Amino acid sequence: MKTTYFKVSNNLCGECSLALRRFVGGMDGVASVDVENGMIAVRFDETAISEETLSKITKDSIDKLGYQVEE
C-alpha cells in the first residue's frame, strides 16, 4: 500500500469531504481517504491503480467540489 497526499486551499466542508470519500474511496484499489485540516491522504494499492491515474481523478474531483489543490 502507498499513500499520496493532496493539500487544498481551504478545509473541505463536511458534505464535500463525504462526497470525496465516497467517490475516490469507492474506486478499485483505494483503501482509504482521510480528509483533515486542508490535507487529503489517499491510501491505495499501486498494483490496482496507478498513482498518476489516482492523482488525476482525485484532483478533478476536488476541483468539481469547488476547491483547488495546492501544488
PDB file of C-alpha atoms in Angstrom:
ATOM      1  CA  MET A   1       0.000   0.000   0.000  1.00  0.00           C
ATOM      2  CA  LYS A   2       1.090   3.524  -0.774  1.00  0.00           C
ATOM      3  CA  THR A   3      -0.237   6.889   0.401  1.00  0.00           C
ATOM      4  CA  THR A   4      -0.399  10.053  -1.663  1.00  0.00           C
ATOM      5  CA  TYR A   5      -1.260  13.485  -0.264  1.00  0.00           C
ATOM      6  CA  PHE A   6      -3.133  16.486  -1.630  1.00  0.00           C
ATOM      7  CA  LYS A   7      -3.166  19.920   0.010  1.00  0.00           C
ATOM      8  CA  VAL A   8      -6.237  22.017  -0.701  1.00  0.00           C
ATOM      9  CA  SER A   9      -6.605  25.783  -0.459  1.00  0.00           C
ATOM     10  CA  ASN A  10      -9.341  25.602   2.219  1.00  0.00           C
ATOM     11  CA  ASN A  11     -10.733  22.966   4.540  1.00  0.00           C
ATOM     12  CA  LEU A  12     -13.394  20.897   2.798  1.00  0.00           C
ATOM     13  CA  CYS A  13     -16.896  21.224   4.218  1.00  0.00           C
ATOM     14  CA  GLY A  14     -18.445  18.107   5.744  1.00  0.00           C
ATOM     15  CA  GLU A  15     -20.580  17.281   2.720  1.00  0.00           C
ATOM     16  CA  CYS A  16     -17.674  17.745   0.308  1.00  0.00           C
ATOM     17  CA  SER A  17     -15.440  15.540   2.462  1.00  0.00           C
ATOM     18  CA  LEU A  18     -18.101  12.837   2.439  1.00  0.00           C
ATOM     19  CA  ALA A  19     -18.594  13.141  -1.341  1.00  0.00           C
ATOM     20  CA  LEU A  20     -14.846  12.858  -1.937  1.00  0.00           C
ATOM     21  CA  ARG A  21     -14.593   9.836   0.374  1.00  0.00           C
ATOM     22  CA  ARG A  22     -17.468   8.134  -1.436  1.00  0.00           C
ATOM     23  CA  PHE A  23     -16.213   8.805  -4.950  1.00  0.00           C
ATOM     24  CA  VAL A  24     -12.450   8.361  -4.592  1.00  0.00           C
ATOM     25  CA  GLY A  25     -12.771   5.786  -1.812  1.00  0.00           C
ATOM     26  CA  GLY A  26     -15.079   3.702  -3.987  1.00  0.00           C
ATOM     27  CA  MET A  27     -12.519   3.254  -6.747  1.00  0.00           C
ATOM     28  CA  ASP A  28     -10.843  -0.124  -7.188  1.00  0.00           C
ATOM     29  CA  GLY A  29      -7.537  -0.206  -5.344  1.00  0.00           C
ATOM     30  CA  VAL A  30      -8.290   2.658  -2.940  1.00  0.00           C
ATOM     31  CA  ALA A  31      -8.124   1.533   0.699  1.00  0.00           C
ATOM     32  CA  SER A  32      -8.944   4.816   2.448  1.00  0.00           C
ATOM     33  CA  VAL A  33      -9.419   8.556   2.054  1.00  0.00           C
ATOM     34  CA  ASP A  34      -8.703  10.784   5.046  1.00  0.00           C
ATOM     35  CA  VAL A  35      -9.631  14.470   4.957  1.00  0.00           C
ATOM     36  CA  GLU A  36      -8.246  16.680   7.720  1.00  0.00           C
ATOM     37  CA  ASN A  37      -7.152  20.310   8.068  1.00  0.00           C
ATOM     38  CA  GLY A  38      -6.890  21.024   4.357  1.00  0.00           C
ATOM     39  CA  MET A  39      -4.952  17.828   3.676  1.00  0.00           C
ATOM     40  CA  ILE A  40      -6.277  14.762   1.872  1.00  0.00           C
ATOM     41  CA  ALA A  41      -4.459  11.440   2.254  1.00  0.00           C
ATOM     42  CA  VAL A  42      -5.388   8.636  -0.133  1.00  0.00           C
ATOM     43  CA  ARG A  43      -4.087   5.160   0.682  1.00  0.00           C
ATOM     44  CA  PHE A  44      -4.107   2.848  -2.316  1.00  0.00           C
ATOM     45  CA  ASP A  45      -2.787  -0.374  -3.838  1.00  0.00           C
ATOM     46  CA  GLU A  46      -0.469   0.675  -6.648  1.00  0.00           C
ATOM     47  CA  THR A  47      -0.868  -2.723  -8.338  1.00  0.00           C
ATOM     48  CA  ALA A  48      -4.595  -1.987  -8.806  1.00  0.00           C
ATOM     49  CA  ILE A  49      -4.445   1.719  -9.768  1.00  0.00           C
ATOM     50  CA  SER A  50      -1.519   3.878 -10.831  1.00  0.00           C
ATOM     51  CA  GLU A  51      -0.579   6.909  -8.770  1.00  0.00           C
ATOM     52  CA  GLU A  52      -0.876   9.046 -11.911  1.00  0.00           C
ATOM     53  CA  THR A  53      -4.470   7.927 -12.573  1.00  0.00           C
ATOM     54  CA  LEU A  54      -5.418   8.295  -8.912  1.00  0.00           C
ATOM     55  CA  SER A  55      -3.926  11.808  -8.750  1.00  0.00           C
ATOM     56  CA  LYS A  56      -5.750  12.959 -11.878  1.00  0.00           C
ATOM     57  CA  ILE A  57      -9.124  11.616 -10.717  1.00  0.00           C
ATOM     58  CA  THR A  58      -8.672  12.984  -7.180  1.00  0.00           C
ATOM     59  CA  LYS A  59      -7.602  16.440  -8.406  1.00  0.00           C
ATOM     60  CA  ASP A  60     -10.515  16.556 -10.855  1.00  0.00           C
ATOM     61  CA  SER A  61     -12.923  15.556  -8.061  1.00  0.00           C
ATOM     62  CA  ILE A  62     -11.564  18.233  -5.717  1.00  0.00           C
ATOM     63  CA  ASP A  63     -11.885  20.812  -8.496  1.00  0.00           C
ATOM     64  CA  LYS A  64     -15.510  19.804  -9.190  1.00  0.00           C
ATOM     65  CA  LEU A  65     -16.284  20.306  -5.499  1.00  0.00           C
ATOM     66  CA  GLY A  66     -15.080  23.919  -5.834  1.00  0.00           C
ATOM     67  CA  TYR A  67     -11.685  23.597  -4.156  1.00  0.00           C
ATOM     68  CA  GLN A  68      -8.181  23.869  -5.554  1.00  0.00           C
ATOM     69  CA  VAL A  69      -5.211  21.608  -4.980  1.00  0.00           C
ATOM     70  CA  GLU A  70      -2.089  23.492  -3.965  1.00  0.00           C
ATOM     71  CA  GLU A  71       0.948  22.305  -5.879  1.00  0.00           C
TER      72      GLU A  71
END
